[in-house]
mmCIF file of N, CA and C and ligand atoms in Angstrom:
data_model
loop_
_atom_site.group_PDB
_atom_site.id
_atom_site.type_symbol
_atom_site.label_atom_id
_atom_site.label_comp_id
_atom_site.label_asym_id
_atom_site.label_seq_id
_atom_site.Cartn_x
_atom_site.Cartn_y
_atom_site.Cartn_z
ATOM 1 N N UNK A 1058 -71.729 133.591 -10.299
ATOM 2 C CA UNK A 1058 -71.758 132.168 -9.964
ATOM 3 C C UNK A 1058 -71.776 131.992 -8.442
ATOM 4 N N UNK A 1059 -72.592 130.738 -7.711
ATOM 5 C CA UNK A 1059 -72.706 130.996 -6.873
ATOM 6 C C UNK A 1059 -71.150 130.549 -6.286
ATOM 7 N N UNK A 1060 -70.938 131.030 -4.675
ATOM 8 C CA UNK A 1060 -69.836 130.607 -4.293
ATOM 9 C C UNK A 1060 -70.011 129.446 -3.174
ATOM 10 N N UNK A 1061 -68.907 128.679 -3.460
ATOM 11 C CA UNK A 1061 -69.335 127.266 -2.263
ATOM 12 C C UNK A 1061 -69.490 127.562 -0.525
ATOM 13 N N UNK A 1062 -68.452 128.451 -0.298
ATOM 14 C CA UNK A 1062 -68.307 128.855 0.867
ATOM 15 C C UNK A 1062 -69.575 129.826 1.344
ATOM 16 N N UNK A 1063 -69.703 130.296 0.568
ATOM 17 C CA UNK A 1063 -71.171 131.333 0.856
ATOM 18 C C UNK A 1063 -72.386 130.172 1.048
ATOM 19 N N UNK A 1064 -72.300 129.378 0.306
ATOM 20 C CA UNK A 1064 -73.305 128.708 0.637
ATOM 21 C C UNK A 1064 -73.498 127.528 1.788
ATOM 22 N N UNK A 1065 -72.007 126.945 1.906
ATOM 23 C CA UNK A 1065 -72.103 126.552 3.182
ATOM 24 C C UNK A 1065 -72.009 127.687 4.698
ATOM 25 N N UNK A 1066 -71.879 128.615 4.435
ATOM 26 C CA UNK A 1066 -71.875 129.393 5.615
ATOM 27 C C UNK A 1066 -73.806 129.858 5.829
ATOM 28 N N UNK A 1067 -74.335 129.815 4.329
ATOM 29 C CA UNK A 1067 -75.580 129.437 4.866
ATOM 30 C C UNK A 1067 -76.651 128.581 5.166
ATOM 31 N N UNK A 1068 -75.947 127.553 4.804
ATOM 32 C CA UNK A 1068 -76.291 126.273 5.446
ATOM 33 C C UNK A 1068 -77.061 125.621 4.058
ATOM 34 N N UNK A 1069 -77.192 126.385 2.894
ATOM 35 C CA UNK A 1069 -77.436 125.748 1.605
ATOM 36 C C UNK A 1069 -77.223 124.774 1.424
ATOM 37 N N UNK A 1070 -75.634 124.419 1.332
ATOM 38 C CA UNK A 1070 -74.833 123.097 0.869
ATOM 39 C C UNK A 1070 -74.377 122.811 2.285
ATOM 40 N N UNK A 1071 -74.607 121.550 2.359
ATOM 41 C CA UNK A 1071 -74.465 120.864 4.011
ATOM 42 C C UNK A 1071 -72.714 120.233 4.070
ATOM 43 N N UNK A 1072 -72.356 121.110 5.516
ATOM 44 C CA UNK A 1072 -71.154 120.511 5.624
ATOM 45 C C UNK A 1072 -70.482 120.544 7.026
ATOM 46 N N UNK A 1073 -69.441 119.665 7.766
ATOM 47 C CA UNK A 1073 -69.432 119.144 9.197
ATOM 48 C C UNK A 1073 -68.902 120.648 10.258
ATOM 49 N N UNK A 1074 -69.899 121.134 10.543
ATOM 50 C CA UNK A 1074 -69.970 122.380 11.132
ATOM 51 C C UNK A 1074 -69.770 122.472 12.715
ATOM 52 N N UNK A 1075 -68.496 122.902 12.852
ATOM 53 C CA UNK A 1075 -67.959 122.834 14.168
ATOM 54 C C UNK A 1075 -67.938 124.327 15.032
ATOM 55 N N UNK A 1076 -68.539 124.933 14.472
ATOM 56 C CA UNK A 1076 -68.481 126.437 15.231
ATOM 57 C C UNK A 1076 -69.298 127.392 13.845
ATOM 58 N N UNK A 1077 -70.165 128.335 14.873
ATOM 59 C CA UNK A 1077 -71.567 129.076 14.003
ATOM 60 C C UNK A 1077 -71.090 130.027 14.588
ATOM 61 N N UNK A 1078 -70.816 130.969 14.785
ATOM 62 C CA UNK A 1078 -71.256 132.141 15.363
ATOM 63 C C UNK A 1078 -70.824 133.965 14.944
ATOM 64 N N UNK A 1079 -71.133 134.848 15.248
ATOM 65 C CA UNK A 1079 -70.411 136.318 15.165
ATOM 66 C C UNK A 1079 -69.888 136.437 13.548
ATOM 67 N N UNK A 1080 -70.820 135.786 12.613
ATOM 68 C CA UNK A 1080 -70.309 135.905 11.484
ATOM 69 C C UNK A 1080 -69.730 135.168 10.549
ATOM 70 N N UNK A 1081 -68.931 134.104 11.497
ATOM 71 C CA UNK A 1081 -68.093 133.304 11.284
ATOM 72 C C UNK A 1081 -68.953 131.853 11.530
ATOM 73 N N UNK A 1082 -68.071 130.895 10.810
ATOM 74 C CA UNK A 1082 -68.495 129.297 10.151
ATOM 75 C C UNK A 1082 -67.593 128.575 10.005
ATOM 76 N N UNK A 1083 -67.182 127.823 11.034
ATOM 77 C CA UNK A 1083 -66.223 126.688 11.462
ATOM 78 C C UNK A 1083 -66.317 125.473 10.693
ATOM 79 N N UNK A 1084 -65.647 124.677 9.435
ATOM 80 C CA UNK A 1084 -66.105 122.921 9.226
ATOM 81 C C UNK A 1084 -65.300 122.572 8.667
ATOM 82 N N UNK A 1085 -64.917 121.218 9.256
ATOM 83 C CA UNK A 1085 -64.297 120.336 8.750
ATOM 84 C C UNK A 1085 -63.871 120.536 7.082
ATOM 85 N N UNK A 1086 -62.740 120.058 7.038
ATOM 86 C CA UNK A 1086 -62.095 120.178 5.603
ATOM 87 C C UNK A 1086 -62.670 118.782 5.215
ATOM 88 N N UNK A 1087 -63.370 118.610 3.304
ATOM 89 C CA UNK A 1087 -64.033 117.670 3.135
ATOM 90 C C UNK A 1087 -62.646 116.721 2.810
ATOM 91 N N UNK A 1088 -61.426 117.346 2.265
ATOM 92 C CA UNK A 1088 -60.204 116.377 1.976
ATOM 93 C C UNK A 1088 -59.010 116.547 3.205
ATOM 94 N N UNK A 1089 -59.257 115.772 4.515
ATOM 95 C CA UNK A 1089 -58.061 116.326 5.585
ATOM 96 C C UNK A 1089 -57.005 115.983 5.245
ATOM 97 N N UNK A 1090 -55.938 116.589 5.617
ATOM 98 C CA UNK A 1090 -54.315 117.038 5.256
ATOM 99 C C UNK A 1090 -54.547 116.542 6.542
ATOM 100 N N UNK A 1091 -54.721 116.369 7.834
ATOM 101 C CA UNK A 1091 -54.320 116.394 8.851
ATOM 102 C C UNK A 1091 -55.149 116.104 9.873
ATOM 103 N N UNK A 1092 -54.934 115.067 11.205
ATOM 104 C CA UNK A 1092 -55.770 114.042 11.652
ATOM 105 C C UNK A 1092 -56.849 115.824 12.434
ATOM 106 N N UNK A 1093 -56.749 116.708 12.100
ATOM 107 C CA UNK A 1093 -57.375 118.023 12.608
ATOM 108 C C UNK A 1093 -57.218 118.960 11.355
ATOM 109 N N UNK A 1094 -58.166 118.810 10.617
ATOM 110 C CA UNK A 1094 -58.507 119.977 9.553
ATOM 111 C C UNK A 1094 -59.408 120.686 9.320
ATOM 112 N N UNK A 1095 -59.609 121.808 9.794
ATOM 113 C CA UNK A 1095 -60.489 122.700 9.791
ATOM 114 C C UNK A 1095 -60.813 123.943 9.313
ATOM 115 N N UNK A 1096 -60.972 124.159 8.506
ATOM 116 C CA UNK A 1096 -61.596 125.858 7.879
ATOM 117 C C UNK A 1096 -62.272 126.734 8.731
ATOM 118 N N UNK A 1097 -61.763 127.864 8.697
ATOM 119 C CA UNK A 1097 -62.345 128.847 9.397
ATOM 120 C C UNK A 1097 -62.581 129.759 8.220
ATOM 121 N N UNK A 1098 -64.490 130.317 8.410
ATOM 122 C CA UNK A 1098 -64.968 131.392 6.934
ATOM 123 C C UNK A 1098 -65.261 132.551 7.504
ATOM 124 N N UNK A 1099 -65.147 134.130 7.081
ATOM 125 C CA UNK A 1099 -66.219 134.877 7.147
ATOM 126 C C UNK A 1099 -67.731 134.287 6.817
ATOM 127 N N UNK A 1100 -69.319 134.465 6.920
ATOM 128 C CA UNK A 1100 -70.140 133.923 6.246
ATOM 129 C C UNK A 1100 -70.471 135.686 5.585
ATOM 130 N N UNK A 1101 -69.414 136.589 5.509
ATOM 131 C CA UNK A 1101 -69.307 137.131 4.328
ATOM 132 C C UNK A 1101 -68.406 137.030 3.643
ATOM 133 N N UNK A 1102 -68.897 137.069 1.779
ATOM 134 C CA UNK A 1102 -67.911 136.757 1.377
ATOM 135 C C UNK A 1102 -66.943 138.220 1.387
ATOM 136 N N UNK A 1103 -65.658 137.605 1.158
ATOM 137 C CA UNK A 1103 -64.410 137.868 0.873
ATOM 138 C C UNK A 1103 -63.501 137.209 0.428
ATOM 139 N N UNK A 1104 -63.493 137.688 -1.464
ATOM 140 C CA UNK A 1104 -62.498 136.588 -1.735
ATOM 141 C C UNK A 1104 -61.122 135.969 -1.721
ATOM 142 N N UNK A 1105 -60.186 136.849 -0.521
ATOM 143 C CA UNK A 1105 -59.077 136.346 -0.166
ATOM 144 C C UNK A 1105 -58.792 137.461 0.441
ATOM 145 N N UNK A 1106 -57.188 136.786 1.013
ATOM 146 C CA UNK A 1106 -56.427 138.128 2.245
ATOM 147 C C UNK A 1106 -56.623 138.883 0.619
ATOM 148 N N UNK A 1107 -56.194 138.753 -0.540
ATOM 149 C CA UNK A 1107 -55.851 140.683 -0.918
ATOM 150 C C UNK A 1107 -56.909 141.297 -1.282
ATOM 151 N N UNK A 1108 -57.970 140.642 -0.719
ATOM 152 C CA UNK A 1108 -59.576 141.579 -1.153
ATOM 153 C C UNK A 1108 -59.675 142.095 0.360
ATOM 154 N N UNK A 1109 -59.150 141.811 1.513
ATOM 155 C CA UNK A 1109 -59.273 142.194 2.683
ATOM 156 C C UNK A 1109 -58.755 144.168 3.002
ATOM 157 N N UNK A 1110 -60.319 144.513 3.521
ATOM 158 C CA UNK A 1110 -59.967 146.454 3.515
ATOM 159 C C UNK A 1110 -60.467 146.222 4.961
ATOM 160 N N UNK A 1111 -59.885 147.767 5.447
ATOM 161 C CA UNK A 1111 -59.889 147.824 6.828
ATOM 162 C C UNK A 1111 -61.473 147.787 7.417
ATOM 163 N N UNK A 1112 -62.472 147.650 6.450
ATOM 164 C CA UNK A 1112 -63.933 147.522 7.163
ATOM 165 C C UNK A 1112 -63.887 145.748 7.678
ATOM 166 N N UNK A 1113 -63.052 144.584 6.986
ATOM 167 C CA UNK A 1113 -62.735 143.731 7.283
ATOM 168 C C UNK A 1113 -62.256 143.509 8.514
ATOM 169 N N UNK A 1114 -61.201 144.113 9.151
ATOM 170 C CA UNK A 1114 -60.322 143.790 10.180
ATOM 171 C C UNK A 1114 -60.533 143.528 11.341
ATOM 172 N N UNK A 1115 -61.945 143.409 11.748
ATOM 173 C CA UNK A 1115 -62.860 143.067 13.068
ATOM 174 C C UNK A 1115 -62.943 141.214 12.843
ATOM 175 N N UNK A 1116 -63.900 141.175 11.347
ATOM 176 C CA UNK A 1116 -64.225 139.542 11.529
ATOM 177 C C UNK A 1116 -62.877 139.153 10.883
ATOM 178 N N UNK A 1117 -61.838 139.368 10.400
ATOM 179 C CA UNK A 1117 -60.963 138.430 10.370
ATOM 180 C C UNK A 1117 -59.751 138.188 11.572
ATOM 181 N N UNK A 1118 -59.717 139.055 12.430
ATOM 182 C CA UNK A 1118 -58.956 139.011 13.536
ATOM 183 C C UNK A 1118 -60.213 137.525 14.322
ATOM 184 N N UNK A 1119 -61.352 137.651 13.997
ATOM 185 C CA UNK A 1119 -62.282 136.818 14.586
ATOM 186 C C UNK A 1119 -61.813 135.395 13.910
ATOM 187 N N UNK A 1120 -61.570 135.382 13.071
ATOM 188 C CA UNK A 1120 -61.236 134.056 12.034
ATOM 189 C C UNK A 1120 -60.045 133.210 12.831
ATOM 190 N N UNK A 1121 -59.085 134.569 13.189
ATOM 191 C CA UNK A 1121 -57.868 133.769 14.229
ATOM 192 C C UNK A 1121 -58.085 133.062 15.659
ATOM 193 N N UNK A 1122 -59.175 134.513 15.914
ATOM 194 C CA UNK A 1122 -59.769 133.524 17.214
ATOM 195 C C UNK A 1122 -60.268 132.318 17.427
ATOM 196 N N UNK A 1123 -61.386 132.144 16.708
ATOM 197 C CA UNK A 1123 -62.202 131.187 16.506
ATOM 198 C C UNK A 1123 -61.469 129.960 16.013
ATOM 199 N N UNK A 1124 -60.315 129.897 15.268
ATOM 200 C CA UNK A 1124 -59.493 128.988 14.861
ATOM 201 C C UNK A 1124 -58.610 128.451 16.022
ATOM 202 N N UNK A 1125 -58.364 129.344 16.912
ATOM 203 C CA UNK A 1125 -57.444 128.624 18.284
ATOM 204 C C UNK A 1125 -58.677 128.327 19.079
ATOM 205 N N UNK A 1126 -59.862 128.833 19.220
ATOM 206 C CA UNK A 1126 -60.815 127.305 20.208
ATOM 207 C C UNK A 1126 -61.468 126.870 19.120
ATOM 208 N N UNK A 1127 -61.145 126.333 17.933
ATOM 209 C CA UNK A 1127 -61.144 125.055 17.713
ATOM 210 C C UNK A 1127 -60.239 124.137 17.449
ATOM 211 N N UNK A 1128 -59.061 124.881 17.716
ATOM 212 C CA UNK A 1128 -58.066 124.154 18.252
ATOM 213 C C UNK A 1128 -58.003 123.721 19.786
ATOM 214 N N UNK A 1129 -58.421 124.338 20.421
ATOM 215 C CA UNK A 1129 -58.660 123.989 22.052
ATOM 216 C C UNK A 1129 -59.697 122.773 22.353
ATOM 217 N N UNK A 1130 -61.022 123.154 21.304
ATOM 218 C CA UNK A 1130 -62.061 122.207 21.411
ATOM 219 C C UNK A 1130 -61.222 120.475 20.699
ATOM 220 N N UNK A 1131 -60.532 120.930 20.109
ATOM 221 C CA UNK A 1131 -59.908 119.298 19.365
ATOM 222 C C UNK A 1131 -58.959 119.053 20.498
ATOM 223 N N UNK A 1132 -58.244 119.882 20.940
ATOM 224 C CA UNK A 1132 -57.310 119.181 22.299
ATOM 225 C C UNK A 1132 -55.686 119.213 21.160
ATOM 226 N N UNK A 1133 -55.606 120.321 20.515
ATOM 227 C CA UNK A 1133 -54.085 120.055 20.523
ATOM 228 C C UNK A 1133 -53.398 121.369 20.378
ATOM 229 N N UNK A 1134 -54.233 122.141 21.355
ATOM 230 C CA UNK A 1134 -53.215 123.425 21.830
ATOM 231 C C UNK A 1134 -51.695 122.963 22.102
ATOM 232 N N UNK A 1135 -51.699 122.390 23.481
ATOM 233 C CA UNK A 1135 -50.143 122.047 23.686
ATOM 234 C C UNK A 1135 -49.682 121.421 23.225
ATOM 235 N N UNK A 1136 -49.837 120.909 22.066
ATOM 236 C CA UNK A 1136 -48.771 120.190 21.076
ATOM 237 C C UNK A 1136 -48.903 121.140 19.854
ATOM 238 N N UNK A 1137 -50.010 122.059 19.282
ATOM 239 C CA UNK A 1137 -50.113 123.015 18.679
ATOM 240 C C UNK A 1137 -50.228 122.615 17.197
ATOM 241 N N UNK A 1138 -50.354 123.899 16.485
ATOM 242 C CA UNK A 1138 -51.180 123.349 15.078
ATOM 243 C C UNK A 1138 -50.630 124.791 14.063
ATOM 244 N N UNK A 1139 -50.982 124.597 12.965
ATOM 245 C CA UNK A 1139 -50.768 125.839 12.125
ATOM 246 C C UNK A 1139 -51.425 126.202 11.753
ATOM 247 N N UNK A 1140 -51.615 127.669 11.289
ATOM 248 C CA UNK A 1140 -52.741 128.498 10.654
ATOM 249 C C UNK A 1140 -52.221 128.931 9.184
ATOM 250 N N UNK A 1141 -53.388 128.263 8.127
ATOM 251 C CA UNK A 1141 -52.677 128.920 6.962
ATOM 252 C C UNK A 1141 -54.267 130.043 5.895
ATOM 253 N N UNK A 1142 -53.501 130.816 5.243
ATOM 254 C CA UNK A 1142 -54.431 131.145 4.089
ATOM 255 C C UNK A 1142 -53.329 131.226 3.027
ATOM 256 N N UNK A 1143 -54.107 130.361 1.908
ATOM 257 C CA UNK A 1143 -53.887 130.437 0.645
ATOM 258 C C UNK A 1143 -54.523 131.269 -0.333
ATOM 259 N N UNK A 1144 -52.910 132.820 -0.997
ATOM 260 C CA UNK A 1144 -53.489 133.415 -1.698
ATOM 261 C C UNK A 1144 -53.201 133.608 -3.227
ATOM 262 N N UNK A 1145 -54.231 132.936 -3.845
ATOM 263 C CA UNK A 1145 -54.069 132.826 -5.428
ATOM 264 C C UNK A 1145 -53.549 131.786 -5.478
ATOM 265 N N UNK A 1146 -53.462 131.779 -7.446
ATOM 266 C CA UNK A 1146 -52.544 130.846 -7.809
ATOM 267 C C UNK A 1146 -51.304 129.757 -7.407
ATOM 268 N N UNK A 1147 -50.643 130.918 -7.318
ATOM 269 C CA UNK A 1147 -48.881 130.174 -6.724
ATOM 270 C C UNK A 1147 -49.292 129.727 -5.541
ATOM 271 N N UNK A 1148 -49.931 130.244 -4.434
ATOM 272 C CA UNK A 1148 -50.535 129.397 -3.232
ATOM 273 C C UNK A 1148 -51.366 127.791 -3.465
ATOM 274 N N UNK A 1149 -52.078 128.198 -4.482
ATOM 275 C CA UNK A 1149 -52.893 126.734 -4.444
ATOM 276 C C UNK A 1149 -54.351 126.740 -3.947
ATOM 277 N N UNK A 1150 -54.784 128.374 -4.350
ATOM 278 C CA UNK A 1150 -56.456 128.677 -3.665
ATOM 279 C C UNK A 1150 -56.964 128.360 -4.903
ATOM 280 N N UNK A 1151 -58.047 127.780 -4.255
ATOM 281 C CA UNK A 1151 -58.863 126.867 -4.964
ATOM 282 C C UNK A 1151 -60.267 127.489 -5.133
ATOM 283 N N UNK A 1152 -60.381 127.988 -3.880
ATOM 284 C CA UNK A 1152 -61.750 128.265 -3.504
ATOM 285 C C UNK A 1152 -61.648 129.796 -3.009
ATOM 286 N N UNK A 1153 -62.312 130.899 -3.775
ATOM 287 C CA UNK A 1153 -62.097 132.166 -3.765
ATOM 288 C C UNK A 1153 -63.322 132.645 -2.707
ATOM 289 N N UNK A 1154 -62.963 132.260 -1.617
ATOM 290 C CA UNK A 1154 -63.803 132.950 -0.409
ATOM 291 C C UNK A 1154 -62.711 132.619 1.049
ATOM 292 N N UNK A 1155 -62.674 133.711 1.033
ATOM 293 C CA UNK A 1155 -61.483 133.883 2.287
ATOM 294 C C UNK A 1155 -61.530 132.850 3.550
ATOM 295 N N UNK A 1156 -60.495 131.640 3.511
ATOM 296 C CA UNK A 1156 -60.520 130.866 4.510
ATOM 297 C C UNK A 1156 -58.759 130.678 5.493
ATOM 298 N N UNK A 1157 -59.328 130.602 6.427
ATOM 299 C CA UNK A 1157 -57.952 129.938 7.352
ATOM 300 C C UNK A 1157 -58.306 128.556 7.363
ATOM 301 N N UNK A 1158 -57.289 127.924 6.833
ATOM 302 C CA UNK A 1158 -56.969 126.334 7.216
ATOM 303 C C UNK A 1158 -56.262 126.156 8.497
ATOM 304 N N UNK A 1159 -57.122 125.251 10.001
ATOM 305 C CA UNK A 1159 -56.395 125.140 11.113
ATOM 306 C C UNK A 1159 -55.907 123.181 10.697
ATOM 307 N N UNK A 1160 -54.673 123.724 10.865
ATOM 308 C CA UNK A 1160 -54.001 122.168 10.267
ATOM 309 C C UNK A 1160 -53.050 121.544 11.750
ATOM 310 N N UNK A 1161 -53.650 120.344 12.369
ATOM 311 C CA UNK A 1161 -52.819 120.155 13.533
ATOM 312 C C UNK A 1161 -53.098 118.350 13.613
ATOM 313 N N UNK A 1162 -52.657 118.040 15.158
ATOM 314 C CA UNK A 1162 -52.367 116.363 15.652
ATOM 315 C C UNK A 1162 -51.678 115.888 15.101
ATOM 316 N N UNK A 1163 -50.701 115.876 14.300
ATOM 317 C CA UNK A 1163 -49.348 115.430 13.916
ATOM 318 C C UNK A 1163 -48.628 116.435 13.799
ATOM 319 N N UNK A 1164 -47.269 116.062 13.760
ATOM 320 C CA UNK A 1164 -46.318 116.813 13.417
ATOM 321 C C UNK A 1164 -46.323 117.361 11.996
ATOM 322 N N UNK A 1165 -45.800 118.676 12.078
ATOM 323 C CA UNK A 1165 -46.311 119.196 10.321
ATOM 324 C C UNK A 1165 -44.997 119.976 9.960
ATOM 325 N N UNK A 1166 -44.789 119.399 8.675
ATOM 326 C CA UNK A 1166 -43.815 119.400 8.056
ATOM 327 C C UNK A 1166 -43.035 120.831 8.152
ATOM 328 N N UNK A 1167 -41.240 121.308 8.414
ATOM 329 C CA UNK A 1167 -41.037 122.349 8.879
ATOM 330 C C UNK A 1167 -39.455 121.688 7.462
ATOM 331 N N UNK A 1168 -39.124 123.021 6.731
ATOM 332 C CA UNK A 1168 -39.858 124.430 6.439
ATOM 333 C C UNK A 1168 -40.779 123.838 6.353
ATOM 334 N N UNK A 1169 -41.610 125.809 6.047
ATOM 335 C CA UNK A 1169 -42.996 125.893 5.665
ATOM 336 C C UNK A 1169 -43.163 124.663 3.952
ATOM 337 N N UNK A 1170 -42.058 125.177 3.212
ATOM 338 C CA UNK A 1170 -42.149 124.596 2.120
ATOM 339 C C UNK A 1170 -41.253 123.953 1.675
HETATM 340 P P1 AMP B 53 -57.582 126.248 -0.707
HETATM 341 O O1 AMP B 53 -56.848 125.279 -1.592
HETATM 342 O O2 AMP B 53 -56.700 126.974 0.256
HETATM 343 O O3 AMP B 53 -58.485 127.152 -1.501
HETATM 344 O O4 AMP B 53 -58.507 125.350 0.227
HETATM 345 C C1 AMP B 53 -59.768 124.932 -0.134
HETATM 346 C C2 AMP B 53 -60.099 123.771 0.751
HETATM 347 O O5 AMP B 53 -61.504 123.577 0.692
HETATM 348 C C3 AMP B 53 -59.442 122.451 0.350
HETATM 349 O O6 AMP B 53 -58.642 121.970 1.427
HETATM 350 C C4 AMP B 53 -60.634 121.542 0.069
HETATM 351 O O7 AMP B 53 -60.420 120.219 0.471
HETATM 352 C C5 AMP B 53 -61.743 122.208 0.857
HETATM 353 N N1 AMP B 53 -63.095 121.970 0.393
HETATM 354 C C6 AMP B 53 -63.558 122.037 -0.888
HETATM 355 N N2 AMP B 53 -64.874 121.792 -0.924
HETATM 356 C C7 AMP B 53 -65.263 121.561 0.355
HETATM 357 C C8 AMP B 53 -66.519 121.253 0.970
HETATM 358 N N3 AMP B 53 -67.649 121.125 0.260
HETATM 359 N N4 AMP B 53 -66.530 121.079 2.318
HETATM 360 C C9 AMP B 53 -65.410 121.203 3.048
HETATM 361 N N5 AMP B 53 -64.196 121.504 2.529
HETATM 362 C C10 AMP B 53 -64.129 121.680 1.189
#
C-alpha cells in the first residue's frame, strides 16, 4: 500500500513544504497542535525509530538538524520548541513512516505526559 509520507516526500500528494533537501522533507502538520507544527521526513521510507539500523544514522541525525533551522526559520529558538517521534501504538503513530514532530510558539505542556 502506498505510504502517505513517501508520497509527499515525492511531491505526489501536495503538501506545505518548508524545507527539500539531503534527503530530507520539511511540512507543515495538516492538523497543528501548535501555533509551529512541523514534520520532519526521511524521503526514505523508514517506518519508525524501531525500524531505524545503523545504515540510517547519517539522515536521521539530519532529521534533528533540519528540525532546529526550522525552528530558527519560524523564529522560536529562544523561546524554544520540542522534538517528538511517536513509536507505535501506545505512542499514538498514526502514520508508519518515520517522522519528528517540531512542536513550538507557545508554551507546551510540562510533564511530558
Ligand atoms: P503521528 O501521530 O506521530 O503518526 O503523526 C502523524 C501526523 O501526521 C499527525 O500530526 C497528522 O496531523 C499529520 N498528517 C497526516 N496527514 C497529513 C498530511 N497529508 N499532511 C501533513 N500532515 C499530515
Amino acid at each position: 500500500m502506498a505510504c502517505l509520507f513517501c508520497q509527499i516526500a515525492s511531491g505526489e500528494v501536495a503538501a506545505n513544504i518548508v524545507y527539500k533537501s539531503e534527503g530530507v522533507t520539511a511540512f507543515r502538520d495538516v492538523a497543528p497542535q501548535a501555533p509551529t507544527h512541523i514534520l520532519v521526513i526521511p524521503d526514505r521510507h523508514i517506518a519508525g525509530a524501531a525500524e531505524v539500523t545503523s545504515a540510517d544514522e547519517v539522515v536521521v541525525g539530519r532529521l534533528v538538524r533540519v528540525a532546529a533551522e526550522a525552528a530558527r526559520m519560524e523564529g522560536i529558538t529562544d523561546r524554544g520548541y520540542r522534538l517528538i517521534i511517536n513509536q507505535g501504538h501506545d505512542a499514538g503513530q498514526s502514520i508508519d513512516h518515520l517522522h519528528v514532530h517540531l512542536l513550538g510558539g507557545r508554551p507546551l505542556p510540562t510533564p511530558l505526559v
